[in-house]
Coordinates of C-alpha atoms in Angstrom, one line a residue:
M9 CA -42.2 -83.4 27.0
K10 CA -39.4 -81.4 28.6
E11 CA -40.4 -78.0 30.0
W12 CA -37.7 -75.6 28.8
M13 CA -36.6 -72.8 31.1
P14 CA -36.9 -69.3 29.8
Y15 CA -33.6 -67.7 28.9
K16 CA -34.0 -64.8 31.3
Q17 CA -34.6 -67.1 34.2
S18 CA -31.5 -69.2 33.3
L19 CA -29.4 -66.1 33.4
E20 CA -30.8 -65.1 36.7
I21 CA -29.9 -68.5 38.1
L22 CA -26.4 -68.2 36.6
K23 CA -25.8 -64.7 38.0
S24 CA -27.1 -65.7 41.5
T25 CA -24.2 -68.2 41.7
I26 CA -21.5 -65.7 40.7
T27 CA -19.2 -64.2 43.3
P28 CA -17.0 -61.1 42.5
W29 CA -13.8 -61.7 40.6
D30 CA -11.2 -60.0 42.7
R31 CA -8.0 -61.1 41.0
V32 CA -6.1 -58.0 39.8
Q33 CA -2.7 -57.3 38.4
K34 CA -0.8 -54.2 37.2
V35 CA 0.2 -54.0 33.6
A36 CA 1.9 -51.3 31.5
I37 CA -0.7 -49.4 29.4
T38 CA 1.2 -50.6 26.3
Q39 CA 0.1 -54.2 27.3
A40 CA -3.4 -53.3 28.5
L41 CA -5.4 -53.4 25.2
D42 CA -8.5 -55.5 25.4
R43 CA -8.0 -56.0 29.2
H44 CA -10.8 -55.1 31.6
I45 CA -9.8 -52.2 34.0
A46 CA -10.2 -53.1 37.6
T47 CA -10.6 -49.6 39.1
D48 CA -12.4 -46.4 38.3
I49 CA -10.1 -43.7 36.7
I50 CA -11.0 -40.3 38.1
A51 CA -9.5 -37.0 36.8
E52 CA -7.3 -35.5 39.5
Q53 CA -7.3 -32.1 37.9
N54 CA -8.9 -30.0 35.1
Y55 CA -7.6 -30.7 31.6
P56 CA -6.6 -28.4 30.2
S57 CA -5.7 -26.6 33.5
R58 CA -5.2 -23.4 31.5
E59 CA -6.8 -22.0 28.4
L60 CA -5.0 -23.3 25.3
S61 CA -4.9 -22.5 21.6
A62 CA -6.7 -24.9 19.3
M63 CA -4.8 -23.7 16.2
D64 CA -2.0 -21.5 15.0
G65 CA -2.9 -17.8 15.2
Y66 CA -2.8 -14.6 17.2
A67 CA -4.2 -14.3 20.7
F68 CA -5.9 -11.0 21.6
K69 CA -8.6 -9.4 23.7
W70 CA -11.7 -9.3 21.5
E71 CA -13.6 -6.1 20.7
Q72 CA -16.4 -5.4 18.2
G73 CA -15.1 -4.0 15.0
L74 CA -11.4 -4.5 15.7
S75 CA -9.5 -4.4 12.4
E76 CA -5.8 -4.2 13.3
L77 CA -3.5 -5.6 16.0
E78 CA 0.0 -4.9 17.2
L79 CA 2.2 -8.0 17.4
I80 CA 4.4 -8.0 20.6
T81 CA 6.0 -11.4 20.6
D82 CA 5.4 -15.1 20.0
L83 CA 4.6 -18.0 22.4
P84 CA 5.6 -21.5 21.2
A85 CA 3.8 -24.6 22.6
G86 CA 5.4 -25.7 25.9
S87 CA 6.5 -22.2 26.8
D88 CA 5.2 -20.0 29.6
K89 CA 6.7 -16.5 29.3
G90 CA 4.1 -14.9 31.6
I91 CA 3.0 -12.6 28.8
A92 CA -0.1 -10.4 29.2
V93 CA -1.9 -8.5 26.4
S94 CA -4.2 -5.5 26.6
G95 CA -5.7 -3.0 24.1
V96 CA -4.9 -3.9 20.5
K97 CA -1.8 -6.0 21.3
C98 CA -1.5 -9.6 20.4
V99 CA 0.8 -12.6 20.7
K100 CA 1.6 -15.1 18.0
T101 CA 0.4 -18.4 19.4
F102 CA 0.7 -21.9 18.2
T103 CA -1.5 -25.0 18.5
G104 CA -1.4 -26.2 22.1
S105 CA 0.2 -23.0 23.4
L106 CA -1.1 -21.2 26.5
I107 CA -3.5 -18.3 25.9
S108 CA -1.7 -15.2 27.2
E109 CA -3.2 -13.4 30.2
G110 CA -5.8 -10.8 29.1
A111 CA -6.5 -12.6 25.8
D112 CA -9.8 -14.3 25.2
T113 CA -9.8 -15.0 21.4
L114 CA -7.5 -16.4 18.8
I115 CA -7.6 -15.4 15.1
P116 CA -6.1 -18.0 12.7
V117 CA -3.1 -17.1 10.6
E118 CA -5.1 -17.6 7.4
N119 CA -7.6 -14.8 8.5
V120 CA -4.9 -12.0 8.7
E121 CA -2.2 -10.3 6.7
V122 CA 1.0 -9.5 8.4
V123 CA 2.6 -6.1 7.6
G124 CA 5.7 -5.4 9.6
G125 CA 4.7 -5.6 13.2
R126 CA 1.0 -5.1 12.4
I127 CA -1.7 -7.8 12.0
L128 CA -4.5 -6.7 9.6
I129 CA -7.7 -8.6 10.2
K130 CA -9.2 -9.8 6.9
K131 CA -11.8 -12.1 8.3
P132 CA -13.0 -11.5 11.8
V133 CA -13.9 -14.3 14.3
P134 CA -16.4 -14.4 17.2
K135 CA -15.2 -13.8 20.7
G136 CA -13.6 -17.0 22.2
F137 CA -12.8 -18.5 18.9
A138 CA -10.2 -21.3 18.9
V139 CA -9.6 -21.1 22.6
R140 CA -9.8 -24.4 24.5
E141 CA -11.5 -23.7 27.8
I142 CA -10.2 -24.9 31.2
G143 CA -11.6 -28.4 31.8
E144 CA -12.7 -28.8 28.1
S145 CA -11.6 -32.4 28.0
Y146 CA -12.5 -33.2 31.6
K147 CA -12.9 -31.6 35.0
K148 CA -11.3 -32.5 38.3
G149 CA -13.3 -35.4 39.9
E150 CA -14.9 -36.5 36.6
L151 CA -15.2 -40.3 36.1
L152 CA -13.1 -41.0 32.9
I153 CA -13.0 -44.8 32.7
K154 CA -15.5 -46.9 34.6
K155 CA -14.3 -50.1 36.4
G156 CA -15.0 -53.1 34.1
T157 CA -14.4 -51.2 30.9
K158 CA -12.7 -53.1 28.2
I159 CA -9.6 -51.0 27.4
G160 CA -9.5 -49.9 23.8
Y161 CA -7.0 -47.6 21.9
A162 CA -8.8 -44.5 23.1
E163 CA -8.6 -45.6 26.8
V164 CA -4.9 -46.2 26.3
A165 CA -4.5 -42.7 24.9
L166 CA -6.4 -41.2 27.8
L167 CA -4.3 -43.1 30.3
A168 CA -1.2 -41.9 28.6
E169 CA -2.5 -38.3 28.7
L170 CA -3.1 -38.7 32.4
G171 CA 0.5 -39.8 32.8
V172 CA -0.5 -43.3 33.9
F173 CA 2.0 -46.0 33.0
H174 CA 0.8 -49.0 35.0
V175 CA -2.9 -49.7 35.3
S176 CA -4.8 -52.3 37.4
V177 CA -6.7 -54.8 35.3
F178 CA -8.5 -58.0 36.1
I179 CA -6.4 -61.2 35.7
R180 CA -7.7 -63.2 32.8
P181 CA -9.7 -66.2 34.0
R182 CA -8.2 -69.4 32.7
V183 CA -10.8 -71.0 30.4
A184 CA -10.2 -74.6 29.1
I185 CA -11.9 -75.6 25.9
L186 CA -12.6 -79.3 25.4
A187 CA -14.1 -80.5 22.1
T188 CA -15.6 -84.0 22.1
G189 CA -16.7 -86.4 19.4
S190 CA -15.4 -89.5 17.6
E191 CA -16.1 -87.9 14.3
I192 CA -13.8 -84.8 14.7
K193 CA -10.1 -84.5 13.9
D194 CA -7.7 -81.9 15.1
L195 CA -6.1 -79.5 12.7
G196 CA -3.3 -81.2 10.7
E197 CA -4.8 -84.6 11.2
P198 CA -5.9 -86.4 8.0
L199 CA -9.5 -87.3 7.6
E200 CA -9.8 -91.1 7.2
N201 CA -13.3 -91.1 5.7
E202 CA -16.1 -88.9 4.7
A203 CA -17.9 -89.3 8.1
Q204 CA -15.1 -87.3 9.7
I205 CA -14.6 -83.6 9.9
H206 CA -12.0 -81.2 11.2
S207 CA -13.0 -79.6 14.5
S208 CA -13.5 -75.8 14.4
N209 CA -15.2 -75.5 17.8
H210 CA -12.1 -75.5 20.0
I211 CA -10.3 -73.0 17.8
A212 CA -13.3 -70.6 17.4
I213 CA -14.2 -70.8 21.1
A214 CA -10.6 -70.1 22.1
Q215 CA -10.5 -67.0 20.0
M216 CA -13.9 -65.8 21.4
V217 CA -12.7 -66.4 25.0
H218 CA -9.6 -64.3 24.4
K219 CA -11.6 -61.4 23.0
M220 CA -14.0 -61.7 26.0
G221 CA -11.1 -61.3 28.4
G222 CA -10.3 -64.9 29.3
E223 CA -7.1 -66.9 28.8
P224 CA -8.0 -69.9 26.6
I225 CA -6.5 -73.3 27.2
I226 CA -7.1 -75.7 24.3
C227 CA -7.4 -79.3 25.4
Q228 CA -6.8 -82.4 23.4
I229 CA -9.9 -83.6 21.5
V230 CA -11.7 -86.5 23.3
K231 CA -13.5 -89.3 21.5
D232 CA -17.0 -90.4 22.5
R233 CA -16.2 -92.8 25.4
A234 CA -17.7 -92.2 28.8
D235 CA -14.5 -92.9 30.8
L236 CA -12.4 -90.7 28.5
V237 CA -14.9 -87.8 28.7
K238 CA -15.1 -87.9 32.5
E239 CA -11.3 -88.1 32.8
A240 CA -10.8 -85.1 30.4
I241 CA -13.3 -83.0 32.3
V242 CA -11.7 -83.7 35.7
S243 CA -8.2 -83.0 34.3
A244 CA -9.2 -79.7 32.6
L245 CA -10.7 -78.4 35.8
K246 CA -7.4 -78.8 37.7
S247 CA -5.8 -75.9 35.8
A248 CA -8.8 -73.8 34.7
D249 CA -11.3 -71.5 36.3
V250 CA -13.9 -72.3 33.6
L251 CA -14.3 -75.3 31.4
I252 CA -16.2 -75.1 28.1
T253 CA -17.1 -78.4 26.4
T254 CA -18.6 -78.8 22.9
G255 CA -20.7 -81.8 21.9
G256 CA -22.2 -84.6 23.8
V257 CA -25.1 -82.8 25.5
S258 CA -28.1 -83.7 23.4
M259 CA -30.2 -86.9 23.5
G260 CA -28.0 -89.3 21.6
D261 CA -26.5 -92.6 22.7
Y262 CA -23.0 -91.2 22.6
D263 CA -23.7 -87.9 24.4
F264 CA -21.4 -88.7 27.3
V265 CA -20.7 -85.1 28.4
K266 CA -24.3 -84.9 29.7
G267 CA -23.8 -88.1 31.7
A268 CA -20.5 -87.0 33.2
L269 CA -21.9 -83.7 34.4
N270 CA -25.1 -85.3 35.8
E271 CA -23.1 -87.9 37.8
N272 CA -20.2 -85.8 39.1
F273 CA -21.2 -82.1 39.3
S274 CA -23.9 -79.7 40.5
I275 CA -26.1 -78.8 37.5
I276 CA -27.4 -75.2 37.7
I277 CA -28.9 -74.9 34.2
D278 CA -30.3 -77.9 32.4
G279 CA -31.5 -76.5 29.0
A280 CA -33.2 -73.3 28.0
C281 CA -36.1 -72.2 25.8
I282 CA -33.8 -70.9 23.0
K283 CA -32.7 -71.5 19.5
P284 CA -30.0 -72.5 18.8
G285 CA -28.6 -74.5 21.8
R286 CA -31.6 -75.4 23.9
H287 CA -29.7 -78.4 25.3
I288 CA -27.1 -76.1 27.0
K289 CA -25.9 -77.3 30.4
V290 CA -24.1 -75.3 33.1
A291 CA -22.6 -77.0 36.1
K292 CA -20.4 -76.0 39.0
S293 CA -17.5 -77.7 40.7
G294 CA -16.7 -75.7 43.8
D295 CA -16.1 -72.2 42.5
K296 CA -15.4 -73.4 39.0
Y297 CA -17.9 -73.4 36.1
I298 CA -18.6 -75.9 33.4
F299 CA -20.5 -74.8 30.2
A300 CA -21.5 -77.8 28.1
L301 CA -22.3 -76.3 24.7
P302 CA -23.7 -78.1 21.6
G303 CA -21.4 -79.7 19.0
F304 CA -22.7 -77.7 16.0
P305 CA -20.3 -74.8 15.5
Y306 CA -22.9 -72.1 15.0
S307 CA -24.7 -73.2 18.1
A308 CA -21.5 -73.5 20.1
M309 CA -20.4 -69.9 19.3
V310 CA -23.8 -68.4 19.9
M311 CA -24.0 -70.2 23.3
C312 CA -20.6 -69.0 24.2
V313 CA -21.9 -65.4 23.8
L314 CA -25.2 -66.1 25.6
Y315 CA -23.7 -67.8 28.6
V316 CA -19.9 -67.7 28.9
R317 CA -19.7 -64.0 28.2
V318 CA -22.3 -63.3 30.8
L319 CA -20.2 -65.0 33.4
L320 CA -17.0 -63.2 32.3
N321 CA -18.8 -59.8 32.1
S322 CA -20.3 -60.3 35.5
W323 CA -16.8 -61.0 36.9
F324 CA -15.5 -57.9 35.2
G325 CA -18.5 -55.6 35.9
A326 CA -19.1 -55.1 32.2
N327 CA -22.5 -55.1 30.4
E328 CA -23.9 -57.2 27.6
P329 CA -23.8 -55.2 24.3
Y330 CA -27.5 -54.9 23.2
I331 CA -28.4 -52.3 20.7
K332 CA -31.5 -51.3 18.7
A333 CA -31.7 -51.6 14.9
V334 CA -34.2 -51.3 12.1
I335 CA -34.8 -54.5 10.2
S336 CA -34.5 -54.2 6.5
E337 CA -36.7 -57.1 5.5
D338 CA -39.6 -59.2 6.7
Y339 CA -38.7 -62.0 9.1
A340 CA -40.8 -65.1 9.8
K341 CA -40.2 -66.9 13.0
R342 CA -38.6 -70.3 12.6
S343 CA -39.3 -72.0 15.9
P344 CA -41.4 -71.8 19.0
F345 CA -38.4 -70.7 21.1
L346 CA -36.6 -67.4 21.8
E347 CA -34.4 -67.1 18.7
F348 CA -31.0 -65.7 18.2
T349 CA -30.5 -65.3 14.4
A350 CA -27.4 -64.1 12.6
V351 CA -27.8 -60.9 10.8
N352 CA -25.6 -58.3 9.1
L353 CA -25.5 -54.7 10.4
E354 CA -25.4 -51.7 8.2
F355 CA -24.9 -48.1 9.3
K356 CA -26.8 -45.7 7.0
D357 CA -28.2 -42.2 7.3
G358 CA -27.7 -42.1 11.1
F359 CA -29.5 -45.5 11.7
V360 CA -28.4 -49.0 12.3
Y361 CA -30.1 -51.5 9.9
A362 CA -30.2 -55.3 10.2
N363 CA -30.5 -57.6 7.2
L364 CA -30.1 -61.3 6.4
S365 CA -28.3 -61.0 3.1
G366 CA -26.2 -64.0 2.5
K367 CA -27.4 -65.8 5.6
K368 CA -28.4 -69.4 4.8
L369 CA -31.3 -71.4 6.1
G370 CA -30.4 -74.8 7.5
S371 CA -28.9 -76.4 10.6
S372 CA -26.8 -74.9 13.3
A373 CA -23.6 -76.1 11.6
I374 CA -23.3 -73.2 9.2
V375 CA -20.2 -71.4 10.5
N376 CA -20.2 -68.9 7.6
N377 CA -23.5 -67.4 8.9
L378 CA -21.4 -65.7 11.6
T379 CA -18.7 -64.2 9.3
N380 CA -18.5 -60.6 8.3
N381 CA -19.0 -59.3 11.8
A382 CA -22.4 -60.8 12.2
A383 CA -24.7 -59.9 15.1
L384 CA -27.6 -61.7 16.6
L385 CA -31.2 -60.7 16.0
V386 CA -33.2 -61.3 19.2
V387 CA -36.7 -62.7 18.3
P388 CA -38.9 -63.1 21.4
K389 CA -40.6 -66.4 22.0
E390 CA -44.1 -65.0 21.5
T391 CA -43.2 -63.2 18.2
E392 CA -44.2 -64.9 15.0
F393 CA -43.4 -62.3 12.4
I394 CA -41.3 -59.1 12.2
A395 CA -42.2 -56.6 9.5
R396 CA -39.7 -54.7 7.5
G397 CA -39.0 -51.3 9.1
E398 CA -39.7 -52.5 12.7
V399 CA -37.2 -51.6 15.5
V400 CA -35.6 -54.8 16.8
D401 CA -33.2 -55.9 19.5
I402 CA -29.7 -56.9 18.5
L403 CA -27.0 -58.6 20.6
L404 CA -23.5 -57.9 19.4
M405 CA -21.1 -60.8 19.1
V406 CA -17.4 -60.5 20.2

């Protein structure tokens, strides 16, 4: 019987072969969404660099029991009149305006009554109210965006606030996706009999690769013939940094991907003690990687997360997104392997809960088990039962 390698060990082997990805390009921040930033972004100055108003009101020097102020002028946002206040004088100040010299507090417009040039305080505020301190957002020298971060809308906003227009990002690795199998048809092709199916693997994996930071290249579907499979693999590697195949890696007579890899490439991972996808193979051709994933769609997508994303994240300097959750129901282990089981996540009362509502038991072909933003429950090999209410490990999908 085959001795399956522990998943952790297989990742250690994979990571030991990875050299840094140093291919970088500059892009406009309007085109940087979902790209991985290639440099640390450090604050070059305090922000704000001066005290600012957090709302519309009147800036003054706070004193205990103060009930009336004298209005001397106003200060719109973007203006710097060099105004100073003292005693009971105040300046009408607007959201984002500088706090005048000598002032330390702002009282909102709704807390006062204006009578001529006098401001009558109806509802006092504590000292320092509604004043944005120097460096409130960030201080000079602070790390704002770490190298390897996947740029989201908030990072784009921060870069814009910093005045950055072009940002360095990692070039997307070119990832070829090759679906194999005589039973599968491409989209738009008619099914000739009930033994045939439309391929979903190449479409799903391409979408996953894009979200992971790669540039997907969808190859033509290849039928189960040894010469065609070998030819397609060699051809795909000519234009790609990574090749992902689906199907043809198990123990069947027509699993020609396995044979092509064994004969022509250096195998670094030959199966792992996991469910689904224990027949995973990872090979190298020079500095290029080949991930041979199972043919069942659920298995293929899970394996893409468990292995391909690890490679891409290692290149980008990003981390795998593991979180903790509370399981909402009992879970009985289904295999003697380390399991990755699709679950739903629910956020309630400050906690993250995992449940299996709507998840179907069966083979690794059930694509709909991964819909509705499913995540993966990590069930250790030695675990046989998880009781409701236990804290569990969750691996987020893409």
